[in-house]
């Protein structure tokens, strides 16, 4: 049967009202319907997120404004309106932006160094037996030590507080990146490297074409965890030995019993941490966009 005969039979079937075979595969209408469902689901998720935050804020205002004391002493905490008023005052002062900039410089410097050193060292530990034998025991001995416990060492070791705080931030984010990278390297299927070696690839080709692309999901998981830990230790270090920064300013507000300013500092830390972690996760999704994704129903 030729193409013209098939088209003629199809037209005859439509004219007589006889059923014809349904089209095979997804149609444009199916794609539009799927996109619409995904869009509505995303909007519902956003609304739930906003509602949860608004509910928490409203509950905070209700408990503090009415001086509620049910085991927890909400009557000693500032209200939401007091915190918002203090936030407005802080936004109008130059000191607030100086502290934010100082904390960001410290976190980006320490975290950036940890990202480079952690990835390189993780690949070395995962692929080189000699490297693992030399540095592996030292890594495992240093890893359980909390980075904030290194504050006395940083004070004695570095000539300035600034270098010591960056060092503590570096140590805090180093091990999550290093360990995740090492595990990602060891989890790579050996058949990938063997296949490339049989084609005459060099060691550098294996690193560029197999190792680096294969470990990216694990690396970015470590970077995301490392960013969160780095913020925790940075703020602690600023409170102990800093002279500028959000952590130092928050602790100073506590010492003078300025509780609205304390909560302004805490909220600022949360916003900065959320933003920097989001940037790391966004970069990870963009760089690994070739990976298959599961679509939430």
Coordinates of C-alpha atoms in Angstrom, one line a residue:
X1 CA 0.0 0.0 0.0
X2 CA 1.4 3.4 -1.0
X3 CA 1.4 6.5 1.0
X4 CA -1.4 8.1 -1.1
X5 CA -3.6 5.0 -0.6
X6 CA -3.1 5.1 3.2
X7 CA -4.0 8.8 3.3
X8 CA -7.1 8.1 1.2
X9 CA -8.2 5.3 3.6
X10 CA -7.7 7.6 6.6
X11 CA -9.8 10.3 5.0
X12 CA -12.6 7.8 4.2
X13 CA -12.6 6.6 7.8
X14 CA -13.0 10.1 9.1
X15 CA -15.8 10.8 6.6
X16 CA -17.8 7.7 7.5
X17 CA -17.2 8.1 11.3
X18 CA -15.4 4.8 11.6
X19 CA -12.8 4.7 14.4
X20 CA -9.2 5.2 13.4
X21 CA -6.0 4.1 15.1
X22 CA -4.9 6.4 17.9
X23 CA -1.6 8.2 17.4
X24 CA 1.4 6.4 18.9
X25 CA 3.6 8.3 21.4
X26 CA 3.1 11.6 23.3
X27 CA 1.4 14.4 21.6
X28 CA 1.7 18.1 21.9
X29 CA -1.4 18.2 24.1
X30 CA 0.1 15.7 26.5
X31 CA 3.2 17.8 26.8
X32 CA 1.2 20.9 27.5
X33 CA -0.9 19.1 30.1
X34 CA 2.3 17.8 31.8
X35 CA 3.8 21.2 31.9
X36 CA 0.6 22.7 33.4
X37 CA 0.6 20.0 36.1
X38 CA 4.2 20.7 37.0
X39 CA 3.6 24.5 37.0
X40 CA 0.6 24.1 39.4
X41 CA 2.6 21.8 41.6
X42 CA 5.5 24.3 41.8
X43 CA 3.1 27.0 42.7
X44 CA 1.5 24.9 45.5
X45 CA 5.0 24.2 46.9
X46 CA 5.8 27.9 46.9
X47 CA 2.6 28.8 48.6
X48 CA 3.2 26.1 51.3
X49 CA 6.7 27.5 51.9
X50 CA 5.4 31.0 52.3
X51 CA 2.6 29.9 54.5
X52 CA 4.9 28.0 56.8
X53 CA 7.2 31.0 57.3
X54 CA 4.2 33.4 57.8
X55 CA 2.7 31.0 60.3
X56 CA 5.9 30.8 62.3
X57 CA 6.3 34.6 62.3
X58 CA 2.6 35.1 63.3
X59 CA 3.0 32.6 66.1
X60 CA 6.2 34.3 67.4
X61 CA 4.4 37.7 67.4
X62 CA 1.4 36.2 69.2
X63 CA 3.4 34.5 72.0
X64 CA 5.8 37.4 72.6
X65 CA 3.3 40.2 72.4
X66 CA 1.1 38.5 75.0
X67 CA 4.0 37.6 77.3
X68 CA 3.2 33.9 77.2
X69 CA 5.1 31.8 79.7
X70 CA 4.4 28.1 79.2
X71 CA 7.6 26.5 80.5
X72 CA 9.3 28.5 77.7
X73 CA 9.7 32.1 78.6
X74 CA 8.4 34.0 75.5
X75 CA 7.8 37.1 77.7
X76 CA 11.6 37.7 77.7
X77 CA 12.0 37.7 73.9
X78 CA 11.5 40.7 71.6
X79 CA 8.4 40.8 69.5
X80 CA 8.5 40.6 65.7
X81 CA 7.6 44.3 65.4
X82 CA 10.6 45.2 67.7
X83 CA 12.9 43.1 65.5
X84 CA 11.6 44.7 62.3
X85 CA 12.1 48.2 63.8
X86 CA 15.7 47.3 64.8
X87 CA 16.3 45.8 61.3
X88 CA 15.3 49.0 59.7
X89 CA 17.7 51.0 61.9
X90 CA 20.5 48.5 61.1
X91 CA 19.9 48.9 57.4
X92 CA 20.4 52.6 57.6
X93 CA 23.8 52.3 59.3
X94 CA 27.1 51.9 57.5
X95 CA 28.4 49.6 60.2
X96 CA 25.9 46.9 59.2
X97 CA 27.1 46.7 55.6
X98 CA 30.8 46.7 56.8
X99 CA 30.1 43.7 59.0
X100 CA 28.2 41.8 56.3
X101 CA 31.0 42.5 53.8
X102 CA 33.7 41.4 56.3
X103 CA 31.9 38.1 57.0
X104 CA 31.3 37.4 53.3
X105 CA 35.0 38.0 52.5
X106 CA 36.0 35.6 55.3
X107 CA 33.6 32.9 54.2
X108 CA 34.4 33.1 50.5
X109 CA 38.1 33.1 51.2
X110 CA 38.1 30.2 53.6
X111 CA 35.5 28.2 51.6
X112 CA 37.1 28.8 48.3
X113 CA 40.5 27.6 49.5
X114 CA 38.8 24.5 51.1
X115 CA 37.0 23.7 47.8
X116 CA 40.2 23.7 45.8
X117 CA 42.3 21.8 48.4
X118 CA 39.5 19.4 49.3
X119 CA 38.8 18.4 45.7
X120 CA 42.5 17.9 44.8
X121 CA 43.3 16.1 48.1
X122 CA 40.1 13.9 47.7
X123 CA 41.1 12.8 44.2
X124 CA 44.6 12.1 45.5
X125 CA 43.3 10.0 48.4
X126 CA 40.9 8.1 46.1
X127 CA 43.3 7.3 43.3
X128 CA 46.8 7.2 44.7
X129 CA 47.8 4.5 47.2
X130 CA 51.0 6.4 48.1
X131 CA 49.1 9.6 48.7
X132 CA 46.5 7.8 50.9
X133 CA 49.3 6.1 52.9
X134 CA 51.0 9.3 53.6
X135 CA 48.1 11.7 54.2
X136 CA 45.3 9.3 55.0
X137 CA 46.1 8.8 58.7
X138 CA 46.7 12.5 59.3
X139 CA 43.3 13.3 57.7
X140 CA 41.4 10.8 59.8
X141 CA 43.1 12.0 63.0
X142 CA 42.3 15.7 62.2
X143 CA 38.8 15.2 60.9
X144 CA 37.0 14.5 64.2
X145 CA 38.4 17.7 65.8
X146 CA 35.8 20.5 65.7
X147 CA 37.1 23.5 63.7
X148 CA 36.0 25.9 66.5
X149 CA 38.4 24.0 68.9
X150 CA 41.2 25.3 66.7
X151 CA 40.7 28.9 67.9
X152 CA 43.5 28.8 70.4
X153 CA 45.8 27.3 67.8
X154 CA 44.8 29.9 65.3
X155 CA 45.5 32.7 67.8
X156 CA 49.0 31.3 68.5
X157 CA 49.8 30.4 64.9
X158 CA 48.7 33.4 62.9
X159 CA 49.9 37.0 63.4
X160 CA 46.4 38.5 62.9
X161 CA 42.9 37.6 64.0
X162 CA 41.8 37.9 60.4
X163 CA 44.1 35.1 59.2
X164 CA 43.0 33.0 62.1
X165 CA 39.3 33.3 61.4
X166 CA 39.9 32.5 57.7
X167 CA 41.9 29.4 58.8
X168 CA 39.1 28.2 61.0
X169 CA 36.6 28.7 58.2
X170 CA 38.9 26.8 55.9
X171 CA 39.3 23.9 58.3
X172 CA 35.5 23.7 58.9
X173 CA 34.6 23.3 55.2
X174 CA 37.7 21.3 54.1
X175 CA 36.8 17.9 55.4
X176 CA 33.2 17.7 54.1
X177 CA 34.5 18.5 50.6
X178 CA 37.5 16.1 50.9
X179 CA 35.6 13.1 52.2
X180 CA 32.8 13.5 49.7
X181 CA 35.3 13.8 46.9
X182 CA 37.2 10.7 48.1
X183 CA 34.1 8.6 48.3
X184 CA 32.9 9.8 44.9
X185 CA 36.2 8.8 43.3
X186 CA 36.2 5.4 44.9
X187 CA 32.6 4.8 43.8
X188 CA 33.3 5.4 40.1
X189 CA 32.8 2.2 38.1
X190 CA 36.2 0.9 37.0
X191 CA 34.8 -0.2 33.7
X192 CA 34.7 3.4 32.6
X193 CA 38.4 3.9 33.1
X194 CA 39.2 0.5 31.6
X195 CA 37.3 1.3 28.5
X196 CA 39.1 4.6 28.0
X197 CA 42.5 2.9 28.7
X198 CA 41.9 0.3 26.0
X199 CA 41.4 3.2 23.5
X200 CA 44.9 4.5 24.4
X201 CA 43.9 7.3 26.8
X202 CA 46.5 8.7 29.1
X203 CA 46.2 9.3 32.8
X204 CA 45.3 12.9 32.2
X205 CA 42.6 11.9 29.7
X206 CA 41.1 9.6 32.3
X207 CA 41.0 12.4 34.9
X208 CA 39.4 14.9 32.5
X209 CA 37.0 12.5 30.7
X210 CA 36.0 10.1 33.5
X211 CA 37.0 11.2 37.0
X212 CA 36.1 14.9 37.0
X213 CA 32.6 14.5 35.3
X214 CA 31.9 11.3 37.4
X215 CA 32.6 12.9 40.8
X216 CA 30.8 16.2 40.3
X217 CA 27.6 15.1 42.1
X218 CA 29.5 14.0 45.1
X219 CA 31.7 17.1 45.0
X220 CA 28.8 19.5 45.1
X221 CA 27.2 17.5 47.9
X222 CA 30.3 18.0 49.9
X223 CA 30.4 21.7 48.9
X224 CA 26.9 22.2 50.1
X225 CA 27.5 20.6 53.5
X226 CA 30.9 22.5 53.8
X227 CA 29.2 25.9 53.2
X228 CA 26.8 25.3 56.1
X229 CA 29.5 24.1 58.5
X230 CA 31.8 27.0 57.4
X231 CA 29.1 29.5 58.4
X232 CA 28.7 27.9 61.9
X233 CA 32.4 28.0 62.6
X234 CA 32.9 31.5 61.1
X235 CA 30.2 33.0 63.4
X236 CA 31.6 31.2 66.4
X237 CA 35.2 32.4 65.6
X238 CA 34.0 36.0 65.1
X239 CA 32.2 35.9 68.5
X240 CA 35.4 34.7 70.2
X241 CA 38.2 36.6 68.5
X242 CA 36.8 38.9 65.8
X243 CA 36.6 42.7 65.8
X244 CA 34.2 43.0 62.8
X245 CA 31.6 40.7 61.2
X246 CA 28.0 39.7 61.9
X247 CA 29.1 37.2 64.6
X248 CA 31.1 39.8 66.5
X249 CA 28.2 42.4 66.2
X250 CA 25.6 39.8 67.4
X251 CA 27.7 38.9 70.4
X252 CA 28.4 42.5 71.2
X253 CA 24.6 43.2 71.2
X254 CA 24.1 40.3 73.6
X255 CA 26.7 41.7 76.0
X256 CA 24.8 45.0 76.2
X257 CA 21.4 43.3 76.5
X258 CA 20.1 44.5 73.1
X259 CA 18.0 41.5 72.3
X260 CA 16.3 42.9 69.1
X261 CA 19.8 43.5 67.7
X262 CA 20.8 39.9 68.6
X263 CA 17.8 38.6 66.6
X264 CA 18.7 40.9 63.7
X265 CA 22.2 39.4 63.7
X266 CA 20.7 35.9 63.7
X267 CA 18.3 36.6 60.9
X268 CA 21.1 38.2 58.9
X269 CA 23.3 35.1 59.4
X270 CA 20.4 32.9 58.2
X271 CA 19.8 34.9 55.1
X272 CA 23.5 35.0 54.2
X273 CA 23.8 31.3 54.8
X274 CA 20.7 30.5 52.8
X275 CA 21.9 32.6 49.9
X276 CA 25.4 31.2 49.7
X277 CA 24.2 27.6 50.0
X278 CA 21.6 28.3 47.3
X279 CA 24.3 29.6 45.0
X280 CA 26.4 26.5 45.5
X281 CA 23.4 24.2 44.8
X282 CA 22.4 26.2 41.8
X283 CA 25.9 26.0 40.4
X284 CA 25.8 22.3 41.0
X285 CA 22.6 21.8 39.1
X286 CA 23.8 23.9 36.2
X287 CA 27.1 22.2 35.9
X288 CA 25.6 18.7 36.3
X289 CA 22.5 19.4 34.1
X290 CA 23.4 16.4 31.9
X291 CA 22.5 14.1 34.8
X292 CA 19.0 12.4 34.7
X293 CA 16.6 14.1 37.1
X294 CA 13.6 12.6 38.8
X295 CA 10.5 14.7 38.4
X296 CA 8.4 15.0 41.5
X297 CA 4.8 14.0 41.0

